[in-house]
Every structure is written in C-alpha cells, then in structure tokens.
C-alpha cells in the first residue's frame, strides 16, 4: 500500500510540476483549459476526463448518499426504495445547482482540499489517537514496545497525544490559510 501511495504521490507531483512549469502563474484550475481547443491531444484528454467523471460519479454519489443516511441516523426499515430514490433526487438537485453556481473548478478544488484534506490528514488521526489513549488502548497492550512498563508507555502516549493535538491545530491553521488564499485569489 505504501509503495502504491508513494508512486501516486510521485506521479501527481510530476504532473502538477510540469503543468506549472508550462503555464506558470497563468495555469488554470483545470489545466486542460490552458490548451487550445484546436489541440487534438488536449481534446482527447478532455474527452477522457469526461468519461472518467461520467463513470466514477455514480460510485462517489452512492457513497455520499449512504453517508447522508448515516449522518441522519436513518434506521434500516425506513431506507426503502422510495425513500432512497427521493433522497437521491434531492441530493442530485442540490449538487446540480451547486455545479451551475460554481464555474471555477480550481476554487472548488482548493477550498475542498483546504477543508477536507485538513480534516482527513490532520484532524481525524489526531482525534482517533487521542481517543485510543483515553480508552487505554496502549501500545503495550497491543503488543508493541515490550521493553517499556505500562506506566512508562502511558506517560509516553499522553505526550504523544498532546503532540497529536498540537499537530492537529497546526493542520487546521494551514487549512484555514489555504482556504483564505484560495478565496482571496
């Protein structure tokens, strides 16, 4: 898994770097918009991106719909076909209206990355670790750090959880700065 993520990061950085090196500060949020409409390769790429969106949208939409059902704590007996269809139409309507209102994909991506990326990378892991330490799931209990006594491990993990919360606050600050810069520009 780490090798796959590492390769993905390297590819992403290379593509992003080449896009910026090609267009500099004039790079559009959707890099293909920088290319001429007469450029055949760019047109093929636009069509390919369109197909990717068409065929992946149902997967992400079902995840969003199921997430909304979970957030609203809808019991299974109320999750009938009719209710799910009504919710699907309502969510599709909201998403379509938002898509018509927002024209700049770069802004949507930057704000989404600044908020959701911060939550996934900095907030959730810190809160989960803090909760695990509070509940007493120490690394000694889990088979790690066998050379340490439970008391030593508890002290170390308390310090680590404080560091995780500090790191979370730093991440939130970075996310806010990223969103602010995206909105100002």
Short mmCIF file of N, CA and C in Angstrom, two decimals, residues 80-145:
data_model
loop_
_atom_site.label_atom_id
_atom_site.label_comp_id
_atom_site.label_asym_id
_atom_site.label_seq_id
_atom_site.Cartn_x
_atom_site.Cartn_y
_atom_site.Cartn_z
N UNK A 80 -36.26 2.54 2.51
CA UNK A 80 -36.97 1.84 1.44
C UNK A 80 -36.51 2.39 0.09
N UNK A 81 -36.87 1.68 -0.97
CA UNK A 81 -36.50 2.14 -2.32
C UNK A 81 -37.06 3.52 -2.60
N UNK A 82 -38.30 3.77 -2.18
CA UNK A 82 -38.92 5.07 -2.43
C UNK A 82 -38.17 6.17 -1.70
N UNK A 83 -37.86 5.96 -0.42
CA UNK A 83 -37.15 6.99 0.36
C UNK A 83 -35.74 7.22 -0.18
N UNK A 84 -35.08 6.16 -0.59
CA UNK A 84 -33.73 6.32 -1.15
C UNK A 84 -33.79 7.05 -2.49
N UNK A 85 -34.82 6.76 -3.30
CA UNK A 85 -34.98 7.47 -4.57
C UNK A 85 -35.25 8.96 -4.34
N UNK A 86 -36.09 9.28 -3.35
CA UNK A 86 -36.38 10.68 -3.04
C UNK A 86 -35.11 11.39 -2.58
N UNK A 87 -34.35 10.74 -1.70
CA UNK A 87 -33.11 11.33 -1.23
C UNK A 87 -32.13 11.52 -2.39
N UNK A 88 -32.05 10.54 -3.28
CA UNK A 88 -31.14 10.63 -4.43
C UNK A 88 -31.50 11.81 -5.32
N UNK A 89 -32.80 12.00 -5.60
CA UNK A 89 -33.23 13.13 -6.43
C UNK A 89 -32.92 14.44 -5.73
N UNK A 90 -33.17 14.50 -4.43
CA UNK A 90 -32.88 15.72 -3.67
C UNK A 90 -31.39 16.05 -3.70
N UNK A 91 -30.53 15.05 -3.44
CA UNK A 91 -29.08 15.28 -3.46
C UNK A 91 -28.58 15.65 -4.85
N UNK A 92 -29.10 14.97 -5.87
CA UNK A 92 -28.70 15.31 -7.25
C UNK A 92 -29.11 16.73 -7.60
N UNK A 93 -30.27 17.16 -7.14
CA UNK A 93 -30.72 18.53 -7.38
C UNK A 93 -29.78 19.53 -6.73
N UNK A 94 -29.42 19.26 -5.48
CA UNK A 94 -28.51 20.17 -4.76
C UNK A 94 -27.14 20.22 -5.45
N UNK A 95 -26.61 19.06 -5.81
CA UNK A 95 -25.30 19.00 -6.46
C UNK A 95 -25.35 19.72 -7.81
N UNK A 96 -26.45 19.54 -8.55
CA UNK A 96 -26.57 20.19 -9.87
C UNK A 96 -26.64 21.70 -9.73
N UNK A 97 -27.40 22.18 -8.76
CA UNK A 97 -27.48 23.63 -8.53
C UNK A 97 -26.12 24.19 -8.15
N UNK A 98 -25.41 23.49 -7.26
CA UNK A 98 -24.07 23.94 -6.88
C UNK A 98 -23.13 23.94 -8.07
N UNK A 99 -23.24 22.92 -8.94
CA UNK A 99 -22.39 22.86 -10.13
C UNK A 99 -22.66 24.02 -11.07
N UNK A 100 -23.92 24.47 -11.14
CA UNK A 100 -24.25 25.60 -12.01
C UNK A 100 -23.77 26.92 -11.40
N UNK A 101 -23.70 26.99 -10.07
CA UNK A 101 -23.27 28.22 -9.41
C UNK A 101 -21.76 28.41 -9.44
N UNK A 102 -21.01 27.31 -9.30
CA UNK A 102 -19.55 27.40 -9.24
C UNK A 102 -18.96 27.08 -10.60
N UNK A 103 -18.29 28.07 -11.19
CA UNK A 103 -17.69 27.89 -12.50
C UNK A 103 -16.20 27.58 -12.43
N UNK A 104 -15.56 27.95 -11.33
CA UNK A 104 -14.11 27.79 -11.21
C UNK A 104 -13.78 26.49 -10.49
N UNK A 105 -13.36 25.47 -11.23
CA UNK A 105 -13.00 24.19 -10.63
C UNK A 105 -11.79 24.31 -9.72
N UNK A 106 -10.89 25.22 -10.04
CA UNK A 106 -9.71 25.42 -9.21
C UNK A 106 -10.09 25.90 -7.82
N UNK A 107 -11.07 26.81 -7.75
CA UNK A 107 -11.52 27.31 -6.45
C UNK A 107 -12.19 26.20 -5.66
N UNK A 108 -13.04 25.44 -6.31
CA UNK A 108 -13.72 24.32 -5.64
C UNK A 108 -12.70 23.32 -5.12
N UNK A 109 -11.72 23.01 -5.94
CA UNK A 109 -10.68 22.06 -5.56
C UNK A 109 -9.84 22.60 -4.41
N UNK A 110 -9.47 23.87 -4.47
CA UNK A 110 -8.64 24.47 -3.42
C UNK A 110 -9.38 24.53 -2.09
N UNK A 111 -10.63 24.95 -2.12
CA UNK A 111 -11.40 25.03 -0.88
C UNK A 111 -11.68 23.62 -0.34
N UNK A 112 -12.02 22.71 -1.25
CA UNK A 112 -12.25 21.33 -0.82
C UNK A 112 -10.99 20.71 -0.24
N UNK A 113 -9.86 20.94 -0.89
CA UNK A 113 -8.59 20.41 -0.39
C UNK A 113 -8.19 21.03 0.92
N UNK A 114 -8.42 22.34 1.04
CA UNK A 114 -8.07 23.03 2.28
C UNK A 114 -8.90 22.57 3.47
N UNK A 115 -10.15 22.23 3.21
CA UNK A 115 -11.02 21.81 4.31
C UNK A 115 -10.99 20.30 4.51
N UNK A 116 -11.37 19.56 3.48
CA UNK A 116 -11.45 18.11 3.63
C UNK A 116 -10.08 17.47 3.80
N UNK A 117 -9.09 17.98 3.06
CA UNK A 117 -7.74 17.45 3.21
C UNK A 117 -7.20 17.65 4.62
N UNK A 118 -7.46 18.80 5.18
CA UNK A 118 -7.03 19.09 6.55
C UNK A 118 -7.69 18.14 7.54
N UNK A 119 -8.97 17.92 7.36
CA UNK A 119 -9.70 17.04 8.27
C UNK A 119 -9.17 15.61 8.19
N UNK A 120 -8.96 15.12 6.98
CA UNK A 120 -8.52 13.73 6.80
C UNK A 120 -7.07 13.53 7.24
N UNK A 121 -6.21 14.50 6.95
CA UNK A 121 -4.79 14.32 7.23
C UNK A 121 -4.42 14.71 8.66
N UNK A 122 -5.01 15.77 9.19
CA UNK A 122 -4.59 16.28 10.49
C UNK A 122 -5.59 16.03 11.62
N UNK A 123 -6.88 16.24 11.37
CA UNK A 123 -7.86 16.22 12.46
C UNK A 123 -8.25 14.80 12.86
N UNK A 124 -8.75 14.00 11.92
CA UNK A 124 -9.24 12.67 12.27
C UNK A 124 -8.17 11.78 12.91
N UNK A 125 -6.95 11.69 12.35
CA UNK A 125 -5.95 10.82 13.00
C UNK A 125 -5.62 11.27 14.43
N UNK A 126 -5.51 12.58 14.64
CA UNK A 126 -5.19 13.07 15.99
C UNK A 126 -6.31 12.75 16.97
N UNK A 127 -7.56 12.95 16.55
CA UNK A 127 -8.68 12.66 17.43
C UNK A 127 -8.80 11.16 17.71
N UNK A 128 -8.57 10.34 16.70
CA UNK A 128 -8.65 8.88 16.90
C UNK A 128 -7.55 8.42 17.85
N UNK A 129 -6.34 8.95 17.68
CA UNK A 129 -5.23 8.56 18.56
C UNK A 129 -5.51 9.01 19.98
N UNK A 130 -5.99 10.23 20.13
CA UNK A 130 -6.31 10.77 21.47
C UNK A 130 -7.37 9.91 22.15
N UNK A 131 -8.39 9.51 21.39
CA UNK A 131 -9.46 8.70 21.95
C UNK A 131 -8.93 7.31 22.34
N UNK A 132 -8.06 6.74 21.52
CA UNK A 132 -7.49 5.43 21.83
C UNK A 132 -6.67 5.49 23.11
N UNK A 133 -5.91 6.57 23.30
CA UNK A 133 -5.11 6.72 24.52
C UNK A 133 -6.03 6.89 25.72
N UNK A 134 -7.10 7.69 25.56
CA UNK A 134 -8.03 7.90 26.67
C UNK A 134 -8.72 6.60 27.09
N UNK A 135 -9.02 5.75 26.10
CA UNK A 135 -9.70 4.49 26.40
C UNK A 135 -8.74 3.41 26.90
N UNK A 136 -7.45 3.72 26.90
CA UNK A 136 -6.49 2.79 27.45
C UNK A 136 -5.93 1.78 26.47
N UNK A 137 -6.08 2.02 25.19
CA UNK A 137 -5.51 1.12 24.20
C UNK A 137 -4.05 1.48 24.01
N UNK A 138 -3.21 1.06 24.94
CA UNK A 138 -1.80 1.43 24.86
C UNK A 138 -1.07 0.49 23.92
N UNK A 139 0.07 0.94 23.47
CA UNK A 139 0.87 0.11 22.57
C UNK A 139 1.41 -1.11 23.31
N UNK A 140 1.54 -1.04 24.63
CA UNK A 140 1.98 -2.19 25.40
C UNK A 140 0.90 -3.26 25.36
N UNK A 141 -0.38 -2.84 25.49
CA UNK A 141 -1.49 -3.80 25.43
C UNK A 141 -1.59 -4.42 24.04
N UNK A 142 -1.23 -3.66 23.03
CA UNK A 142 -1.35 -4.14 21.65
C UNK A 142 -0.13 -4.93 21.20
N UNK A 143 0.82 -5.14 22.10
CA UNK A 143 1.98 -5.95 21.75
C UNK A 143 3.20 -5.15 21.33
N UNK A 144 3.09 -3.84 21.26
CA UNK A 144 4.22 -3.01 20.88
C UNK A 144 5.01 -2.57 22.10
N UNK A 145 6.20 -2.11 21.92
CA UNK A 145 7.07 -1.58 22.97
C UNK A 145 7.16 -2.52 24.18
#
